[in-house]
Short mmCIF file of C-alpha atoms in Angstrom, two decimals:
data_model
loop_
_atom_site.label_atom_id
_atom_site.label_comp_id
_atom_site.label_asym_id
_atom_site.label_seq_id
_atom_site.Cartn_x
_atom_site.Cartn_y
_atom_site.Cartn_z
CA UNK A 1 36.44 13.13 -28.80
CA UNK A 2 35.72 14.66 -25.95
CA UNK A 3 36.07 12.52 -22.89
CA UNK A 4 33.35 12.48 -20.28
CA UNK A 5 34.49 13.78 -16.68
CA UNK A 6 34.43 12.36 -13.42
CA UNK A 7 34.19 15.21 -10.74
CA UNK A 8 34.84 14.13 -7.05
CA UNK A 9 32.82 16.16 -4.80
CA UNK A 10 34.66 17.56 -1.78
CA UNK A 11 31.93 19.17 1.26
CA UNK A 12 34.33 21.60 3.19
CA UNK A 13 33.40 22.95 6.31
CA UNK A 14 35.54 25.45 8.00
CA UNK A 15 38.68 24.20 6.22
CA UNK A 16 37.78 20.68 6.53
CA UNK A 17 36.57 18.11 3.88
CA UNK A 18 32.93 16.52 5.06
CA UNK A 19 30.34 14.28 3.39
CA UNK A 20 26.91 15.20 3.95
CA UNK A 21 24.37 12.43 3.24
CA UNK A 22 21.34 13.74 2.42
CA UNK A 23 22.78 17.16 3.74
CA UNK A 24 22.06 16.59 7.37
CA UNK A 25 24.78 14.47 8.93
CA UNK A 26 28.12 14.70 8.70
CA UNK A 27 31.09 12.95 8.42
CA UNK A 28 35.08 13.74 8.39
CA UNK A 29 37.05 12.25 5.49
CA UNK A 30 39.79 14.28 5.26
CA UNK A 31 42.48 17.65 4.61
CA UNK A 32 41.34 18.96 1.03
CA UNK A 33 44.53 19.88 -0.14
CA UNK A 34 45.58 16.09 0.02
CA UNK A 35 42.88 14.33 -0.93
CA UNK A 36 42.52 17.08 -3.95
CA UNK A 37 46.39 16.01 -4.66
CA UNK A 38 44.72 12.26 -4.68
CA UNK A 39 42.10 12.23 -7.17
CA UNK A 40 44.54 14.44 -9.69
CA UNK A 41 46.76 10.91 -8.94
CA UNK A 42 43.59 8.66 -9.84
CA UNK A 43 43.30 11.26 -12.83
CA UNK A 44 39.82 13.01 -11.58
CA UNK A 45 39.31 15.33 -14.58
CA UNK A 46 38.24 18.15 -12.11
CA UNK A 47 37.77 18.56 -8.16
CA UNK A 48 34.38 20.52 -6.93
CA UNK A 49 34.79 22.00 -3.34
CA UNK A 50 31.32 22.69 -1.85
CA UNK A 51 31.70 25.19 0.80
CA UNK A 52 29.00 24.16 3.47
CA UNK A 53 30.53 26.33 6.18
CA UNK A 54 27.57 28.28 8.23
CA UNK A 55 29.10 30.18 10.50
CA UNK A 56 31.04 33.88 8.28
CA UNK A 57 33.79 33.74 10.85
CA UNK A 58 34.61 30.93 8.78
CA UNK A 59 33.76 32.16 5.36
CA UNK A 60 37.07 32.91 4.12
CA UNK A 61 38.85 29.76 4.74
CA UNK A 62 37.47 28.56 1.77
CA UNK A 63 40.03 31.14 -0.12
CA UNK A 64 42.80 29.67 1.61
CA UNK A 65 41.97 26.17 0.75
CA UNK A 66 41.71 27.10 -2.83
CA UNK A 67 44.61 29.18 -3.20
CA UNK A 68 46.98 26.25 -1.53
CA UNK A 69 45.19 23.72 -3.75
CA UNK A 70 45.40 25.40 -6.68
CA UNK A 71 49.58 26.02 -6.03
CA UNK A 72 49.85 21.81 -6.32
CA UNK A 73 47.22 20.70 -8.27
CA UNK A 74 46.88 21.60 -11.99
CA UNK A 75 43.71 20.17 -13.22
CA UNK A 76 39.87 22.53 -12.79
CA UNK A 77 38.71 23.31 -9.93
CA UNK A 78 34.97 24.47 -9.00
CA UNK A 79 34.05 26.00 -5.72
CA UNK A 80 30.36 26.37 -4.66
CA UNK A 81 28.46 27.46 -1.41
CA UNK A 82 27.74 31.00 -0.63
CA UNK A 83 28.11 32.39 -3.41
CA UNK A 84 26.23 35.78 -3.22
CA UNK A 85 27.26 38.55 -5.48
CA UNK A 86 29.74 39.07 -8.08
CA UNK A 87 32.40 39.86 -6.15
CA UNK A 88 32.21 36.60 -3.96
CA UNK A 89 32.38 35.21 -7.91
CA UNK A 90 36.12 36.95 -8.44
CA UNK A 91 37.51 36.77 -5.34
CA UNK A 92 37.31 33.11 -5.11
CA UNK A 93 38.87 32.89 -9.53
CA UNK A 94 41.42 35.07 -8.22
CA UNK A 95 41.89 32.71 -4.95
CA UNK A 96 42.85 29.90 -8.09
CA UNK A 97 39.40 28.37 -8.80
CA UNK A 98 38.27 28.20 -12.50
CA UNK A 99 34.72 27.70 -12.27
CA UNK A 100 32.08 29.52 -9.18
CA UNK A 101 29.14 27.47 -8.95
CA UNK A 102 25.62 29.45 -7.37
CA UNK A 103 22.60 28.00 -6.31
CA UNK A 104 19.79 30.03 -3.75
CA UNK A 105 21.56 33.31 -5.15
CA UNK A 106 20.79 32.68 -8.29
CA UNK A 107 17.03 31.65 -7.67
CA UNK A 108 16.91 34.73 -5.55
CA UNK A 109 18.41 36.89 -8.04
CA UNK A 110 18.69 35.56 -11.18
CA UNK A 111 20.35 38.76 -12.83
CA UNK A 112 23.40 37.68 -10.85
CA UNK A 113 23.86 35.09 -13.13
CA UNK A 114 24.01 37.28 -15.66
CA UNK A 115 26.02 40.00 -13.79
CA UNK A 116 28.42 37.20 -13.37
CA UNK A 117 28.94 35.60 -16.62
CA UNK A 118 29.37 39.07 -18.06
CA UNK A 119 31.98 40.41 -15.89
CA UNK A 120 34.15 36.89 -15.78
CA UNK A 121 32.67 35.24 -18.77
CA UNK A 122 30.29 32.09 -19.02
CA UNK A 123 33.09 29.50 -18.60
CA UNK A 124 33.37 30.43 -15.26
CA UNK A 125 30.30 30.16 -14.18
CA UNK A 126 28.24 26.73 -13.13
CA UNK A 127 24.13 26.80 -11.69
CA UNK A 128 23.28 24.18 -8.84
CA UNK A 129 20.23 23.01 -10.11
CA UNK A 130 18.95 20.96 -6.94
CA UNK A 131 16.02 19.25 -8.60
CA UNK A 132 13.49 17.13 -6.70
CA UNK A 133 10.05 14.81 -8.21
CA UNK A 134 6.87 16.64 -7.40
CA UNK A 135 4.71 14.63 -10.06
CA UNK A 136 5.47 12.09 -12.56
CA UNK A 137 8.06 13.91 -15.26
CA UNK A 138 7.67 16.73 -13.39
CA UNK A 139 10.68 18.10 -11.30
CA UNK A 140 11.16 21.64 -9.02
CA UNK A 141 14.25 23.18 -7.88
CA UNK A 142 14.59 23.49 -3.83
CA UNK A 143 16.89 25.19 -2.17
CA UNK A 144 18.79 25.48 1.09
CA UNK A 145 19.70 21.71 0.91
CA UNK A 146 16.59 20.73 -0.32
CA UNK A 147 14.21 22.13 2.41
CA UNK A 148 12.89 24.99 0.93
CA UNK A 149 10.70 24.51 -2.48
CA UNK A 150 10.89 27.77 -4.75
CA UNK A 151 7.98 26.17 -7.18
CA UNK A 152 10.55 26.40 -10.30
CA UNK A 153 10.47 23.96 -12.88
CA UNK A 154 13.39 22.54 -13.21
CA UNK A 155 13.29 22.04 -16.68
CA UNK A 156 12.49 25.96 -17.44
CA UNK A 157 15.03 27.04 -14.81
CA UNK A 158 18.10 25.24 -16.29
CA UNK A 159 16.92 27.10 -20.04
CA UNK A 160 16.37 30.11 -18.09
CA UNK A 161 19.88 29.89 -16.45
CA UNK A 162 21.38 29.28 -19.71
CA UNK A 163 20.29 32.16 -21.70
CA UNK A 164 21.26 34.75 -18.73
CA UNK A 165 24.60 33.16 -19.27
CA UNK A 166 25.42 30.08 -17.49
CA UNK A 167 28.14 28.15 -18.86
CA UNK A 168 27.41 24.47 -16.97
CA UNK A 169 24.78 23.59 -15.03
CA UNK A 170 25.28 21.03 -12.00
CA UNK A 171 22.14 18.89 -11.41
CA UNK A 172 21.74 17.53 -8.38
CA UNK A 173 18.23 15.08 -7.49
CA UNK A 174 16.88 15.99 -4.23
CA UNK A 175 15.57 12.78 -4.17
CA UNK A 176 18.52 10.30 -4.71
CA UNK A 177 21.55 12.57 -3.02
CA UNK A 178 23.14 10.06 -0.48
CA UNK A 179 20.66 7.38 -1.46
CA UNK A 180 23.44 5.24 -3.35
CA UNK A 181 20.70 4.08 -5.60
CA UNK A 182 21.88 5.86 -9.15
CA UNK A 183 21.30 9.33 -10.46
CA UNK A 184 17.28 10.22 -11.33
CA UNK A 185 17.78 9.36 -15.16
CA UNK A 186 14.90 10.78 -16.41
CA UNK A 187 15.70 14.17 -14.64
CA UNK A 188 19.36 14.25 -16.36
CA UNK A 189 18.23 13.52 -19.57
CA UNK A 190 15.50 16.04 -19.68
CA UNK A 191 17.93 18.44 -18.84
CA UNK A 192 20.61 17.21 -20.98
CA UNK A 193 18.20 17.60 -23.95
CA UNK A 194 16.81 20.64 -22.77
CA UNK A 195 20.14 22.72 -22.50
CA UNK A 196 23.17 23.46 -25.17
CA UNK A 197 25.91 24.17 -22.05
CA UNK A 198 27.02 21.08 -20.27
CA UNK A 199 25.31 19.35 -17.64
CA UNK A 200 27.19 17.52 -14.66
CA UNK A 201 25.00 14.78 -12.86
CA UNK A 202 25.09 13.91 -9.81
CA UNK A 203 23.15 12.57 -6.68
CA UNK A 204 23.13 8.98 -5.48
CA UNK A 205 25.92 7.48 -6.81
CA UNK A 206 26.31 4.10 -5.07
CA UNK A 207 28.27 2.60 -7.87
CA UNK A 208 29.98 2.17 -11.13
CA UNK A 209 27.43 0.97 -13.10
CA UNK A 210 25.34 4.28 -12.03
CA UNK A 211 28.25 6.86 -13.06
CA UNK A 212 28.06 5.57 -16.67
CA UNK A 213 24.40 5.17 -16.66
CA UNK A 214 24.65 9.01 -16.23
CA UNK A 215 26.29 9.43 -19.35
CA UNK A 216 24.95 7.03 -21.64
CA UNK A 217 20.91 6.69 -20.37
CA UNK A 218 21.17 10.03 -18.62
CA UNK A 219 23.15 11.98 -21.27
CA UNK A 220 25.51 14.05 -19.20
CA UNK A 221 28.22 15.04 -19.84
CA UNK A 222 29.92 15.02 -16.21
CA UNK A 223 28.94 13.14 -13.41
CA UNK A 224 30.01 13.95 -9.94
CA UNK A 225 30.15 11.32 -7.15
CA UNK A 226 31.63 12.11 -3.07
CA UNK A 227 31.57 9.00 -0.65
CA UNK A 228 31.81 6.56 -3.47
CA UNK A 229 35.57 7.91 -3.81
CA UNK A 230 36.51 8.84 -0.37
CA UNK A 231 35.91 5.87 1.51
CA UNK A 232 38.27 4.31 -0.92
CA UNK A 233 35.21 1.67 -2.19
CA UNK A 234 36.61 2.82 -5.44
CA UNK A 235 39.16 5.15 -7.20
CA UNK A 236 38.25 7.35 -9.95
CA UNK A 237 40.92 5.26 -12.38
CA UNK A 238 39.11 2.17 -11.78
CA UNK A 239 35.78 4.32 -12.44
CA UNK A 240 37.18 5.24 -15.69
CA UNK A 241 38.37 2.33 -16.10
CA UNK A 242 34.86 0.68 -16.01
CA UNK A 243 33.42 3.60 -17.79
CA UNK A 244 35.87 3.11 -20.82
CA UNK A 245 35.04 -0.89 -20.71
CA UNK A 246 30.94 0.09 -21.51
CA UNK A 247 32.20 2.08 -24.37
CA UNK A 248 32.58 6.07 -22.65
CA UNK A 249 35.23 8.39 -23.89
CA UNK A 250 37.15 9.19 -21.03
CA UNK A 251 41.02 10.23 -20.11
CA UNK A 252 43.21 7.30 -18.75
CA UNK B 1 67.74 33.83 -13.81
CA UNK B 2 65.17 33.41 -16.47
CA UNK B 3 62.73 36.18 -16.44
CA UNK B 4 59.38 35.31 -17.78
CA UNK B 5 56.37 37.53 -17.66
CA UNK B 6 52.38 36.13 -17.28
CA UNK B 7 50.94 39.15 -18.48
CA UNK B 8 48.48 40.65 -16.84
CA UNK B 9 45.29 42.41 -18.28
CA UNK B 10 42.59 41.73 -15.87
CA UNK B 11 41.07 38.57 -17.58
CA UNK B 12 41.83 35.12 -16.50
CA UNK B 13 43.30 33.29 -13.89
CA UNK B 14 46.57 34.60 -13.85
CA UNK B 15 47.87 32.73 -10.60
CA UNK B 16 47.22 29.51 -12.10
CA UNK B 17 49.54 29.91 -15.02
CA UNK B 18 52.36 31.41 -12.86
CA UNK B 19 51.94 28.49 -10.28
CA UNK B 20 52.01 26.29 -12.87
CA UNK B 21 54.83 27.72 -14.04
CA UNK B 22 56.44 27.59 -11.00
CA UNK B 23 56.05 24.29 -10.54
CA UNK B 24 58.05 23.06 -13.61
CA UNK B 25 60.35 26.05 -13.24
CA UNK B 26 61.48 25.83 -9.44
CA UNK B 27 64.58 28.52 -10.07
CA UNK B 28 62.56 30.48 -12.75
CA UNK B 29 61.19 34.39 -11.75
CA UNK B 30 57.83 34.35 -12.42
CA UNK B 31 56.13 38.04 -12.48
CA UNK B 32 52.42 38.46 -13.12
CA UNK B 33 52.52 41.99 -14.71
CA UNK B 34 50.79 44.40 -16.05
CA UNK B 35 53.75 47.12 -17.20
CA UNK B 36 54.85 47.23 -20.24
CA UNK B 37 58.87 47.76 -19.69
CA UNK B 38 58.68 45.02 -17.51
CA UNK B 39 57.31 42.94 -20.67
CA UNK B 40 59.94 44.78 -22.71
CA UNK B 41 63.24 42.82 -20.05
CA UNK B 42 61.49 39.08 -20.09
CA UNK B 43 63.18 36.45 -21.36
CA UNK B 44 59.74 34.87 -22.17
CA UNK B 45 55.85 36.13 -22.11
CA UNK B 46 52.92 33.97 -21.95
CA UNK B 47 49.99 36.03 -22.11
CA UNK B 48 47.08 33.75 -20.87
CA UNK B 49 43.30 34.87 -21.46
CA UNK B 50 39.84 34.22 -20.81
CA UNK B 51 36.05 35.18 -21.00
CA UNK B 52 35.12 37.47 -24.35
CA UNK B 53 37.42 38.21 -26.70
CA UNK B 54 35.91 41.99 -26.81
CA UNK B 55 36.70 42.57 -23.18
CA UNK B 56 39.82 41.16 -24.00
CA UNK B 57 40.99 43.72 -25.98
CA UNK B 58 39.29 46.73 -24.68
CA UNK B 59 41.47 45.65 -21.21
CA UNK B 60 44.61 45.24 -23.36
CA UNK B 61 44.32 48.44 -24.88
CA UNK B 62 43.21 50.07 -21.81
CA UNK B 63 46.26 49.11 -19.92
CA UNK B 64 48.34 50.37 -22.96
CA UNK B 65 49.59 46.79 -23.10
CA UNK B 66 49.04 46.28 -26.85
CA UNK B 67 52.48 47.00 -28.25
CA UNK B 68 53.99 45.65 -25.58
CA UNK B 69 52.20 42.06 -26.68
CA UNK B 70 52.70 42.74 -30.12
CA UNK B 71 56.65 43.15 -30.04
CA UNK B 72 57.01 40.77 -27.70
CA UNK B 73 55.13 38.13 -30.41
CA UNK B 74 57.81 39.04 -32.95
CA UNK B 75 60.76 39.06 -30.73
CA UNK B 76 60.94 36.65 -27.64
CA UNK B 77 59.55 33.01 -26.67
CA UNK B 78 55.73 33.54 -26.90
CA UNK B 79 52.99 31.36 -25.39
CA UNK B 80 49.22 32.36 -26.13
CA UNK B 81 46.35 30.51 -24.02
CA UNK B 82 43.29 30.33 -25.05
CA UNK B 83 42.36 33.81 -25.68
CA UNK B 84 46.17 34.65 -25.98
CA UNK B 85 45.98 32.86 -28.79
CA UNK B 86 42.81 33.66 -30.15
CA UNK B 87 43.78 37.34 -30.23
CA UNK B 88 46.38 36.54 -32.47
CA UNK B 89 44.76 36.58 -35.33
CA UNK B 90 42.16 39.31 -37.05
CA UNK B 91 38.34 39.17 -37.63
CA UNK B 92 36.39 38.07 -34.26
CA UNK B 93 32.82 36.43 -34.75
CA UNK B 94 32.35 37.40 -30.79
CA UNK B 95 31.65 41.27 -31.04
CA UNK B 96 33.46 41.73 -34.64
CA UNK B 97 36.32 42.98 -33.15
CA UNK B 98 39.31 42.69 -34.76
CA UNK B 99 42.57 40.93 -32.67
CA UNK B 100 45.98 41.84 -33.15
CA UNK B 101 46.54 40.75 -36.50
CA UNK B 102 49.86 39.18 -36.12
CA UNK B 103 48.97 35.98 -37.46
CA UNK B 104 46.38 35.57 -40.55
CA UNK B 105 43.09 34.42 -39.69
CA UNK B 106 39.80 34.75 -38.24
CA UNK B 107 38.53 33.11 -35.15
CA UNK B 108 35.00 32.06 -35.56
CA UNK B 109 32.09 30.51 -33.30
CA UNK B 110 31.33 26.55 -33.54
CA UNK B 111 28.58 26.29 -35.75
CA UNK B 112 25.50 24.78 -34.46
CA UNK B 113 24.37 22.95 -37.48
CA UNK B 114 27.46 20.57 -36.89
CA UNK B 115 27.61 20.43 -33.53
CA UNK B 116 26.58 16.65 -33.38
CA UNK B 117 27.80 13.50 -32.15
CA UNK B 118 28.66 10.50 -34.30
CA UNK B 119 25.50 8.56 -32.23
CA UNK B 120 23.27 11.67 -33.08
CA UNK B 121 23.80 13.65 -29.30
CA UNK B 122 23.86 17.01 -28.97
CA UNK B 123 27.30 18.44 -28.78
CA UNK B 124 27.27 21.14 -26.48
CA UNK B 125 29.14 24.88 -26.70
CA UNK B 126 31.28 25.65 -24.80
CA UNK B 127 33.59 23.15 -25.72
CA UNK B 128 34.05 22.34 -22.03
CA UNK B 129 36.70 19.41 -20.70
CA UNK B 130 39.84 16.93 -21.88
CA UNK B 131 39.83 16.84 -26.10
CA UNK B 132 42.50 15.20 -28.14
CA UNK B 133 45.65 17.44 -29.37
CA UNK B 134 46.69 15.63 -32.62
CA UNK B 135 50.08 16.90 -32.87
CA UNK B 136 50.84 18.57 -36.99
CA UNK B 137 54.43 18.39 -36.48
CA UNK B 138 57.53 17.95 -34.54
CA UNK B 139 57.58 21.00 -32.40
CA UNK B 140 60.27 21.70 -29.13
CA UNK B 141 56.84 22.21 -26.88
CA UNK B 142 55.50 19.07 -28.16
CA UNK B 143 58.78 16.56 -26.59
CA UNK B 144 57.67 14.32 -24.35
CA UNK B 145 53.86 14.68 -24.88
CA UNK B 146 52.35 11.88 -26.70
CA UNK B 147 50.79 12.79 -29.98
CA UNK B 148 47.37 12.78 -29.04
CA UNK B 149 46.99 13.09 -25.90
CA UNK B 150 44.65 14.85 -24.04
CA UNK B 151 44.33 18.51 -22.68
CA UNK B 152 41.56 20.72 -20.75
CA UNK B 153 39.52 23.48 -23.13
CA UNK B 154 37.26 25.16 -22.22
CA UNK B 155 36.13 27.63 -25.06
CA UNK B 156 33.16 28.46 -28.08
CA UNK B 157 35.40 29.94 -30.35
CA UNK B 158 38.38 28.73 -31.98
CA UNK B 159 40.71 30.27 -34.81
CA UNK B 160 41.29 29.24 -38.30
CA UNK B 161 44.72 30.39 -39.30
CA UNK B 162 44.89 31.46 -43.42
CA UNK B 163 47.76 29.53 -43.44
CA UNK B 164 47.90 25.77 -42.78
CA UNK B 165 51.46 25.66 -41.57
CA UNK B 166 50.85 27.89 -38.88
CA UNK B 167 48.67 24.70 -37.50
CA UNK B 168 50.67 23.14 -34.94
CA UNK B 169 47.79 20.53 -33.47
CA UNK B 170 44.18 20.33 -34.38
CA UNK B 171 41.63 18.78 -32.40
CA UNK B 172 38.11 17.48 -33.22
CA UNK B 173 34.83 18.86 -31.57
CA UNK B 174 32.02 18.03 -34.02
CA UNK B 175 34.47 19.66 -36.58
CA UNK B 176 38.36 19.87 -36.72
CA UNK B 177 39.58 22.73 -35.16
CA UNK B 178 42.88 23.96 -34.98
CA UNK B 179 44.10 23.41 -31.37
CA UNK B 180 47.81 24.89 -31.36
CA UNK B 181 49.69 27.32 -34.18
CA UNK B 182 53.44 27.80 -34.13
CA UNK B 183 55.30 30.34 -36.06
CA UNK B 184 59.04 30.88 -35.58
CA UNK B 185 59.08 32.50 -31.66
CA UNK B 186 55.61 32.04 -30.94
CA UNK B 187 53.37 29.01 -30.09
CA UNK B 188 49.90 29.53 -29.23
CA UNK B 189 47.05 26.95 -27.51
CA UNK B 190 43.84 26.69 -27.01
CA UNK B 191 43.28 24.58 -24.03
CA UNK B 192 44.99 25.11 -20.90
CA UNK B 193 47.81 23.33 -19.89
CA UNK B 194 47.73 25.20 -16.54
CA UNK B 195 44.78 23.03 -16.19
CA UNK B 196 45.95 20.07 -17.99
CA UNK B 197 47.61 17.85 -15.53
CA UNK B 198 50.96 16.44 -16.46
CA UNK B 199 50.63 16.70 -20.37
CA UNK B 200 50.25 20.47 -19.70
CA UNK B 201 53.21 20.48 -16.90
CA UNK B 202 55.08 19.49 -19.58
CA UNK B 203 54.20 21.81 -22.36
CA UNK B 204 54.51 24.64 -19.98
CA UNK B 205 58.46 23.09 -18.88
CA UNK B 206 59.48 22.79 -22.56
CA UNK B 207 58.10 26.19 -22.84
CA UNK B 208 60.53 27.27 -19.90
CA UNK B 209 63.05 25.67 -21.93
CA UNK B 210 62.80 26.78 -25.21
CA UNK B 211 65.24 28.01 -27.70
CA UNK B 212 63.26 29.02 -30.98
#
């Protein structure tokens, strides 16, 4: 049986790993290659790099980071942040990324999802959906780190990107991100049940029970977390052992 | 020094495959190449591949590599990965194209009706993530790898060999499917050994030492 995946997420700014708390406050948490290698040793199923570099001068640093990590860490690598055109996708894949995640660019230009997946294959294209509850049982898609409401219904948007050729959805609850209050399980389940492609739950993990809940109640195919791993509260292995104790299939 | 060519026909993450081989065989001369002459003199050949099968076949033909790959598959240690496995077979449901027909069988898509987990939940396609491979037989490439080890998969189509003796490994996802095939000098896998941590690296290391 297919294992549920645990994915540590590294926010990268100008070549260094940082962790965004509600996408505003940043703290340095280490060298990307070292952190990636440590997660690989702990049994991480994938690693996601989110490039939050603002300065265009430093944008290409992520390519060097991916090259360095891919030469030493032999598990799937996903990169997101700053992807605007098919050429950006191609360059990241050539550097050693296995999947590329797009968010704002997909909202602004949905054709990008179609063009990119036609060019490099659906399996390489992840669409990141940042959703915020606007009414009970209703979520809308936000961009720009949760500041800008697109007015798009999150469930409809998820189905649309699937039809455009996305191979996976990285779903982040903007209400929960940085709160450590757990995933928005209602949102996660609503999206996971609506699409036929894998869904990664993100935003709000504060303990191991939250990770298990994302799978059992949220029906996510994978769970993503940052701070609980970065600051050594839990190792990925502990997370997997906990999930297995809850009857969840994991790779151990 | 052992020279291995990773065949470059414009499809897929070749760099990761090459880096993983370099990692397990530091003395090997690993070349990413789209040169038929280089493929012809290589001691070992790896054919990766991802994306759509019709695109892969078109690019392989456009680069004049079809014959070089067929030839490599008949005469030297040959490792196919993902679409590099699928293209060894015949009819593909994806785009209705035909593969190289080196091995008998077809390449269907996961049937929607069977994509249900034991608990009733919907199984997603692509089949993406770490799944178990049950080894059908002892083989040099499985050496040191526990039966039932997990490897990283990402695909929507799979191979259905016509003759069961080709099956070297199988995996369950809604249905049982063939995840590795072997015949003489050919070993080919649906999963990505270059992305499968220790188990994958061991398989690549075994391939580099394999003398079929």
